[in-house]
Short mmCIF file of N, CA, C and O (backbone and C1' of nucleotides) in Angstrom, two decimals:
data_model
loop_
_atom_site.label_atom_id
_atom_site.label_comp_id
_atom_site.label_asym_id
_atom_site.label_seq_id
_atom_site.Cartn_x
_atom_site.Cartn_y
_atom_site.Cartn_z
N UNK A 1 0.83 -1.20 0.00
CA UNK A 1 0.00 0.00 0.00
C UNK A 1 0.87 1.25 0.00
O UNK A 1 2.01 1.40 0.45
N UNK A 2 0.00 2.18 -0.66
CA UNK A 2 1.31 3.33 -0.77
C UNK A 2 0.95 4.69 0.51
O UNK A 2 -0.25 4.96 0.53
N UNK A 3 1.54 5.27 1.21
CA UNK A 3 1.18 6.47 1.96
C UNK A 3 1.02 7.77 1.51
O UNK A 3 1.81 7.79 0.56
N UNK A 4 0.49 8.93 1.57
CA UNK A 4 0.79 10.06 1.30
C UNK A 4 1.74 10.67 2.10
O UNK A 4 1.58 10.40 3.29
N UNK A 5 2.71 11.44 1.85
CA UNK A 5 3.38 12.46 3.11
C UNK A 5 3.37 13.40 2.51
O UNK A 5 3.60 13.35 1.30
N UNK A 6 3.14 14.48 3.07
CA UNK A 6 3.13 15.71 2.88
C UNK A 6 3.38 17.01 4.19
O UNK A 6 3.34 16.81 5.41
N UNK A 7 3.62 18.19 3.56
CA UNK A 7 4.27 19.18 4.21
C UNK A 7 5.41 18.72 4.59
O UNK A 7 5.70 19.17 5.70
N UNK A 8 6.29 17.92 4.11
CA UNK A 8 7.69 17.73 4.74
C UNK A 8 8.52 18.56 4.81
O UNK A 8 7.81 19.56 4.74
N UNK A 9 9.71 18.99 4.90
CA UNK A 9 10.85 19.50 4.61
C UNK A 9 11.25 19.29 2.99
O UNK A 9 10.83 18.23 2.52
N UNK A 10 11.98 20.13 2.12
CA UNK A 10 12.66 20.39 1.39
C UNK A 10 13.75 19.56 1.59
O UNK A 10 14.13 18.78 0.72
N UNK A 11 14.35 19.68 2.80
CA UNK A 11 15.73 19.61 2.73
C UNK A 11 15.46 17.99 3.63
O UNK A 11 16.22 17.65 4.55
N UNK A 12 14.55 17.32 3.28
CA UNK A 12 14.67 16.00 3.90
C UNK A 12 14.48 14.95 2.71
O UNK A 12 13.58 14.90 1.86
N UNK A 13 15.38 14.27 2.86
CA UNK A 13 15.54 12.76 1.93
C UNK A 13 14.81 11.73 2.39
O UNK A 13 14.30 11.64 3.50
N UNK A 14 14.75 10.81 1.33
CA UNK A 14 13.87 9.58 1.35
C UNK A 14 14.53 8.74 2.31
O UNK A 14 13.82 7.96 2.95
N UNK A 15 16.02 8.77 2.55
CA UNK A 15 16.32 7.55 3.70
C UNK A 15 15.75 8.42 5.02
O UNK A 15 15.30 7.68 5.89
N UNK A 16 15.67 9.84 5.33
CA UNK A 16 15.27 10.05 6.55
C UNK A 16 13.89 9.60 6.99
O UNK A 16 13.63 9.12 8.09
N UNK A 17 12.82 9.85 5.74
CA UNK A 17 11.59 9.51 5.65
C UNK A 17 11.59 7.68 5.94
O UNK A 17 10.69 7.17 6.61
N UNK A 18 12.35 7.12 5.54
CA UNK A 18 12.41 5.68 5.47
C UNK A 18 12.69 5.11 6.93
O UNK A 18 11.83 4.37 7.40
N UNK A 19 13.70 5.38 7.60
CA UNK A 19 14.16 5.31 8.84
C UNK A 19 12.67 5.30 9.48
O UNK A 19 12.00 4.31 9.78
N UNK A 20 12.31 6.80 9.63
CA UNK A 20 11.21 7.58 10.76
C UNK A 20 10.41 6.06 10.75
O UNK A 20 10.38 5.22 11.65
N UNK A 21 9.60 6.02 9.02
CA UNK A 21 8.42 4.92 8.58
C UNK A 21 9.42 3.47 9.73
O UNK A 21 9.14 3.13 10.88
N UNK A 22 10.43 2.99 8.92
CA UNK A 22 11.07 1.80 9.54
C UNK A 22 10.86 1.96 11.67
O UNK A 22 10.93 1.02 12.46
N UNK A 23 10.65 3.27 11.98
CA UNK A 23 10.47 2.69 13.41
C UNK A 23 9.76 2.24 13.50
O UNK A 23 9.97 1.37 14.35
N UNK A 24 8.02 2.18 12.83
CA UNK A 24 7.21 2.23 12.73
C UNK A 24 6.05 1.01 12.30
O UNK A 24 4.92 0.72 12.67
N UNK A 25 7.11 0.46 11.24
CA UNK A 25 6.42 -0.59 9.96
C UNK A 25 7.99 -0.97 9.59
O UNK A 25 9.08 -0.65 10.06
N UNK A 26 7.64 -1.64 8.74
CA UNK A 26 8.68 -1.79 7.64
C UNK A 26 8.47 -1.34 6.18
O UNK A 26 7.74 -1.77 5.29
N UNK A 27 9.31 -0.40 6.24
CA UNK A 27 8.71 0.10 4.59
C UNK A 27 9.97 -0.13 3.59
O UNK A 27 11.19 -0.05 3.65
N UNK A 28 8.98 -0.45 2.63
CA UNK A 28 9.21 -1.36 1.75
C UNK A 28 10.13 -0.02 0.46
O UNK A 28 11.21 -0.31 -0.05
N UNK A 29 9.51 1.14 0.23
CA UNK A 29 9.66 1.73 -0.91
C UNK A 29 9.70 3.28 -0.15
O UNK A 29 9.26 3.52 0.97
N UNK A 30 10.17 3.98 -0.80
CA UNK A 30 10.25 6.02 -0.25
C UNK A 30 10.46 6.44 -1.41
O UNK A 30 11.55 6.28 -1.95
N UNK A 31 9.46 7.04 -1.97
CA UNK A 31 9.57 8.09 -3.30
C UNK A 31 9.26 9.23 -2.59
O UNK A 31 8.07 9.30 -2.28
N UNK A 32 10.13 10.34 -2.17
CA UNK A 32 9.88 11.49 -1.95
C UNK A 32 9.99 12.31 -3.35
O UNK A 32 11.07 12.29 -3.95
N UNK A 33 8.50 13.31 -4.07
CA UNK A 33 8.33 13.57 -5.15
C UNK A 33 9.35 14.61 -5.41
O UNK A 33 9.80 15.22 -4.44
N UNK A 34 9.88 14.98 -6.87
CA UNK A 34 10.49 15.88 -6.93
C UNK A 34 10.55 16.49 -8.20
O UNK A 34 10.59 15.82 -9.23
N UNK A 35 10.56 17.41 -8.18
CA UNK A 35 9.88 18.23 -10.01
C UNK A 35 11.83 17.71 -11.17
O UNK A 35 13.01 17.98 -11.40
N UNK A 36 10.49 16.74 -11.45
CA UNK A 36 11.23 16.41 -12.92
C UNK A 36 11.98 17.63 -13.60
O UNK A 36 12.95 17.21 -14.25
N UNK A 37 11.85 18.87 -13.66
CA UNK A 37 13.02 19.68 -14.34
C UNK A 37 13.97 20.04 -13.98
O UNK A 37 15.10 19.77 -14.40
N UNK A 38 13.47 21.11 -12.66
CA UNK A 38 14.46 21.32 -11.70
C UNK A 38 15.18 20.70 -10.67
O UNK A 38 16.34 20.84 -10.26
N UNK A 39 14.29 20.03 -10.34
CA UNK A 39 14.93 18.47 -9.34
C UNK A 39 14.62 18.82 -8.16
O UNK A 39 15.01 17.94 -7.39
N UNK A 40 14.04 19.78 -7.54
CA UNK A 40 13.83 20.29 -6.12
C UNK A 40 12.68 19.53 -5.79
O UNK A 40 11.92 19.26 -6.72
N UNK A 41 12.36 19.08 -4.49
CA UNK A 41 11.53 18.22 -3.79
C UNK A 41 10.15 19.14 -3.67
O UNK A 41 10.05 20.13 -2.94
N UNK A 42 9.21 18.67 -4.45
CA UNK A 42 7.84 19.56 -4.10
C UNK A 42 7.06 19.62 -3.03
O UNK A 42 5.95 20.16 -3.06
N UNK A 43 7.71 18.93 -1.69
CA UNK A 43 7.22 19.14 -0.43
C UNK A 43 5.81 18.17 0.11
O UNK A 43 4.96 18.40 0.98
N UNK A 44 6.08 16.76 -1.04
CA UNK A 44 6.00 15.81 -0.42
C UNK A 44 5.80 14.53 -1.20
O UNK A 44 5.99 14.45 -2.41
N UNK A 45 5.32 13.31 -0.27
CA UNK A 45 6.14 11.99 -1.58
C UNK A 45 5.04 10.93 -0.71
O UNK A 45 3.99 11.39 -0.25
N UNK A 46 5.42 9.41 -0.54
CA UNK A 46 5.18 8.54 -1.22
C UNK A 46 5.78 7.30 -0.25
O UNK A 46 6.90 6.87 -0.50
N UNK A 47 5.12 6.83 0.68
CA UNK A 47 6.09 5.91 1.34
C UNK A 47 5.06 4.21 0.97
O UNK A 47 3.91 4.22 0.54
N UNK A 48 5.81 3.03 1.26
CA UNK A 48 5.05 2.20 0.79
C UNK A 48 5.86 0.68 1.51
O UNK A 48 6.96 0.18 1.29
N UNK A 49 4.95 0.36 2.27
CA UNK A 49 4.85 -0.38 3.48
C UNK A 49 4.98 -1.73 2.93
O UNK A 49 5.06 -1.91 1.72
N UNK A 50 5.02 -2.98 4.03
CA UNK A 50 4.72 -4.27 3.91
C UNK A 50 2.99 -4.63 4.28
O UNK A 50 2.27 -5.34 3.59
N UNK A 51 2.69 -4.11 5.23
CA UNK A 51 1.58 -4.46 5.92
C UNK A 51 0.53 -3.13 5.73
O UNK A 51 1.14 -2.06 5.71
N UNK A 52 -0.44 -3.06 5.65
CA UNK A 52 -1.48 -2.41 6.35
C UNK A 52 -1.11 -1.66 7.56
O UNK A 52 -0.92 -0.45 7.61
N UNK A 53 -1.03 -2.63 8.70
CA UNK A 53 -1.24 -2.60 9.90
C UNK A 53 0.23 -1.57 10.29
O UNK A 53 0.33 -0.84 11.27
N UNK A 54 1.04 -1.75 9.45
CA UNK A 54 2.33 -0.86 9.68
C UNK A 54 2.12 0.60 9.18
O UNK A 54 2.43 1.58 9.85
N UNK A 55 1.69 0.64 8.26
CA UNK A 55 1.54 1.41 7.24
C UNK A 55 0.38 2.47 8.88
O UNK A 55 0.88 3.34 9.59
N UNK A 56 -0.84 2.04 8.97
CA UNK A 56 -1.85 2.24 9.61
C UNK A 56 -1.17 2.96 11.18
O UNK A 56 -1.38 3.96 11.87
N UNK A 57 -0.18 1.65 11.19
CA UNK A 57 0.78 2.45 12.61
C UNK A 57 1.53 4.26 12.67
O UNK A 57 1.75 5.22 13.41
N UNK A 58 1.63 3.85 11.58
CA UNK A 58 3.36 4.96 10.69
C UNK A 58 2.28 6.37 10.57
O UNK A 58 2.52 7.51 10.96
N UNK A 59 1.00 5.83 9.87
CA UNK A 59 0.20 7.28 9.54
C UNK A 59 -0.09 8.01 10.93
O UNK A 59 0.31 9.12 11.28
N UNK A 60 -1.05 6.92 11.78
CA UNK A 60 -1.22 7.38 13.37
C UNK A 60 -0.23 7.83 14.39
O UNK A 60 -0.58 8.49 15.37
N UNK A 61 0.92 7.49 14.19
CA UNK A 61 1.80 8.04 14.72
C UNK A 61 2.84 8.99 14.33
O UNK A 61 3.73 9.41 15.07
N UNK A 62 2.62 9.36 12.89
CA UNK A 62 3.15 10.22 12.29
C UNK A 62 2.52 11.10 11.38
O UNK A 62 3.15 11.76 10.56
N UNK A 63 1.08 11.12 11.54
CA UNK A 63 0.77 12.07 11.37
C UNK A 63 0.16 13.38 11.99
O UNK A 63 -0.66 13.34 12.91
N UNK A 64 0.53 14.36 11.52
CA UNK A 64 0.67 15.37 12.80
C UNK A 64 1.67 15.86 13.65
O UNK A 64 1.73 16.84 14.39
N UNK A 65 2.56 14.81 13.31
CA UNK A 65 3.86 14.36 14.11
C UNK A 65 4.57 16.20 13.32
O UNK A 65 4.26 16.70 12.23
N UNK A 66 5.58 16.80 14.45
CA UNK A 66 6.19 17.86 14.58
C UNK A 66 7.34 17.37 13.72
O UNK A 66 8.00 16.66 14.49
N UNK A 67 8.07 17.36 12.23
CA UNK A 67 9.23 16.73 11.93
C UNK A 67 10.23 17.78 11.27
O UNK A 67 9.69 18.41 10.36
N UNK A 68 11.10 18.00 11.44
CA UNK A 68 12.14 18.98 11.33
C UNK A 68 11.36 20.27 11.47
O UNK A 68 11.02 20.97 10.51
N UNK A 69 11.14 20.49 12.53
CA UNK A 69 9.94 21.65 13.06
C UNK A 69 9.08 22.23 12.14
O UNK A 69 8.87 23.45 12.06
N UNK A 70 8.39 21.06 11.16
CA UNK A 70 6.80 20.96 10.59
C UNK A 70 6.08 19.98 10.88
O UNK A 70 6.54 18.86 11.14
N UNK A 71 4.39 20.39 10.87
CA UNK A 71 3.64 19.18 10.97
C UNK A 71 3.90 18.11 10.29
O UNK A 71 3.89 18.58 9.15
N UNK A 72 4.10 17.08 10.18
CA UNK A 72 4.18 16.46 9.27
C UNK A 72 3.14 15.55 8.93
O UNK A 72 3.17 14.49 9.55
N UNK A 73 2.10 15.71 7.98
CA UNK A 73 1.49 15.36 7.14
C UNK A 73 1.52 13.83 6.56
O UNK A 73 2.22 13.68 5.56
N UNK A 74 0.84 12.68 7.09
CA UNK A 74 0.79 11.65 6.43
C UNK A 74 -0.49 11.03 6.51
O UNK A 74 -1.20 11.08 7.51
N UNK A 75 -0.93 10.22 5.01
CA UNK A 75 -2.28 9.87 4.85
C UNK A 75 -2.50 8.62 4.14
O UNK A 75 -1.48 8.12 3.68
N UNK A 76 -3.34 8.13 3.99
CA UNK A 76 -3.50 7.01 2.66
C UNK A 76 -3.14 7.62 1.19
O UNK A 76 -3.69 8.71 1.13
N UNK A 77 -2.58 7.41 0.23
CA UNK A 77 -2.53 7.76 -0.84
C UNK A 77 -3.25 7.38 -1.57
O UNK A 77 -3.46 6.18 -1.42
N UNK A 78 -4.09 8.08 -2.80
CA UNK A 78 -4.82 7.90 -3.55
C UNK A 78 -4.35 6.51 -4.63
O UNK A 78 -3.15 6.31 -4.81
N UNK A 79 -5.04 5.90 -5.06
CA UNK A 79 -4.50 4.83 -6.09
C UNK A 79 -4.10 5.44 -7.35
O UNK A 79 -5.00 6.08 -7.89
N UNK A 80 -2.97 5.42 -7.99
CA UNK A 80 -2.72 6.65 -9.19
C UNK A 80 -3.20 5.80 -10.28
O UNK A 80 -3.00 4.61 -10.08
N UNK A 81 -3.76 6.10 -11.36
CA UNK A 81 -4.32 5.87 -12.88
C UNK A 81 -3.57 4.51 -12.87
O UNK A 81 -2.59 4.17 -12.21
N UNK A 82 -4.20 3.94 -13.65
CA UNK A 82 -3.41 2.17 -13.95
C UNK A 82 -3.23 2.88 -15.45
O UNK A 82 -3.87 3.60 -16.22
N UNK A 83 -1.97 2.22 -15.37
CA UNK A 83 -1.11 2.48 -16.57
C UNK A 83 -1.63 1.59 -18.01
O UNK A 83 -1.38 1.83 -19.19
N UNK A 84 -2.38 0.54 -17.44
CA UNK A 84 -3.16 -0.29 -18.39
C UNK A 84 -3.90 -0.12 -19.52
O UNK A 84 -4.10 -0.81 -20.52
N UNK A 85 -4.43 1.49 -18.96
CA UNK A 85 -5.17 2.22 -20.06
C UNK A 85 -6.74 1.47 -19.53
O UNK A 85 -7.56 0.96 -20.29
N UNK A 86 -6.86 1.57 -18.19
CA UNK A 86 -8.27 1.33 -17.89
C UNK A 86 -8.78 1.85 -17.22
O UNK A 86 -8.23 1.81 -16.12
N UNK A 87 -9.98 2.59 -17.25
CA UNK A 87 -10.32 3.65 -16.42
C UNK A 87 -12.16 3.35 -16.15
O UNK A 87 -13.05 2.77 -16.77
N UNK A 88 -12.05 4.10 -14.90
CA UNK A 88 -13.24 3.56 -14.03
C UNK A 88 -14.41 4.12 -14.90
O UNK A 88 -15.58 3.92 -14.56
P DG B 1 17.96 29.60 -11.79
"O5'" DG B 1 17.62 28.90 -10.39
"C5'" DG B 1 16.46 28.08 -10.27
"C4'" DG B 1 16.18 27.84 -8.80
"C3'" DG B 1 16.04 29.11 -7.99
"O3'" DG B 1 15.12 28.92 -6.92
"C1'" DG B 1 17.95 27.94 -7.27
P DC B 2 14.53 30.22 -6.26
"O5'" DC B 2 14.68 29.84 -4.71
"C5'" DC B 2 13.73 28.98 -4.10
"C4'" DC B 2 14.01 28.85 -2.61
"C3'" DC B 2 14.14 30.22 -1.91
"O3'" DC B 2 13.50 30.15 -0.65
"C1'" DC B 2 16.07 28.92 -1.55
P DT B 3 12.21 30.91 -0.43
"O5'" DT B 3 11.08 30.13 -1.22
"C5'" DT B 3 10.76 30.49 -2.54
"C4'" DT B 3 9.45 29.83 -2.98
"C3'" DT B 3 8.41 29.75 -1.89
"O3'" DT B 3 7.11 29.98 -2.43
"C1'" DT B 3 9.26 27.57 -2.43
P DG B 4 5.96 30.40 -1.56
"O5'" DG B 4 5.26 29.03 -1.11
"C5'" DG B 4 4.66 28.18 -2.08
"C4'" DG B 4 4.03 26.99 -1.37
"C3'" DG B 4 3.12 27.40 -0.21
"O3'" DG B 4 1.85 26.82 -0.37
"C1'" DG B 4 4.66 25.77 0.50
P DA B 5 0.67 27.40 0.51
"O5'" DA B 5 -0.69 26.87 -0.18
"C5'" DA B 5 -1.03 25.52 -0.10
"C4'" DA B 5 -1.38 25.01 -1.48
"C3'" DA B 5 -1.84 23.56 -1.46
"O3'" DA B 5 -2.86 23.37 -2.43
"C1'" DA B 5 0.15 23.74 -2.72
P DG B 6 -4.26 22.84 -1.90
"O5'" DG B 6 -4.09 21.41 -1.14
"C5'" DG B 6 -3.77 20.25 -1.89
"C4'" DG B 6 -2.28 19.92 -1.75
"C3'" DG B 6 -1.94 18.53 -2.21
"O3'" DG B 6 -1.68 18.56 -3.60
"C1'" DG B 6 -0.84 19.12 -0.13
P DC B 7 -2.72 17.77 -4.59
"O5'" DC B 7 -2.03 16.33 -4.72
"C5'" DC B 7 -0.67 16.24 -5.11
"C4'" DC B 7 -0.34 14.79 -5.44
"C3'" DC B 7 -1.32 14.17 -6.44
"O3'" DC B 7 -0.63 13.31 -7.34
"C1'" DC B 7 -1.38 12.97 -4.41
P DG B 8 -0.20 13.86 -8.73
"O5'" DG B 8 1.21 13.20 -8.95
"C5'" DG B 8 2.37 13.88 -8.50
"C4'" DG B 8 3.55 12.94 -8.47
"C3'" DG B 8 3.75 12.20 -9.79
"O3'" DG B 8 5.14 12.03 -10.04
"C1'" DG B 8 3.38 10.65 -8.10
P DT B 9 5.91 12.89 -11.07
"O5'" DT B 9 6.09 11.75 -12.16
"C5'" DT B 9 6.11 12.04 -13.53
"C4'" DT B 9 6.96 11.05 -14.25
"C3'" DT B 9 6.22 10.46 -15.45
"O3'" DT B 9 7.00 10.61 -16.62
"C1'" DT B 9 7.12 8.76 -14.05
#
DNA sequence: GCTGAGCGT
């Protein structure tokens, strides 16, 4: 399952995001998003768990959570378009 | 190039 994070830091990387999730769950994947031209982090990404129940842990306990002195923002992520070319 | 919306190749 994938997470939303948002309002993060700029200046925070996917292993920091990974760690925090890893106290948490075990996460599997960290795409923190970042604009394809310029390369700067658009201020938020993408974490993606083993379990539910981790995942479920990681949001409740991290979201809201104070992280490099911002809220930090984490949610279920939306399911993105299937690449299949099939649409609801 | 130093930003702030929140959902991605």
């Amino acid at each position: 399952m994938t997470i939303y994070i948002g309002n993060l830091s700029y200046q925070a990387t996917q292993q920091d995001v990974e760690e925090i999730f890893n106290d948490y769950g075990s996460v599997k994947r960290v795409q923190l998003i970042t604009d394809r031209e310029t390369g700067r982090m658009r201020g938020f990404g993408f974490v993606d768990m083993s379990d539910e129940d981790e995942e479920d842990n990681a949001i409740e306990n991290l979201n809201g959570a104070t992280w490099m002195g911002r809220a930090l923002k984490v949610n279920k992520a939306r399911p993105r378009e299937n690449r299949s070319g099939f649409r609801s």
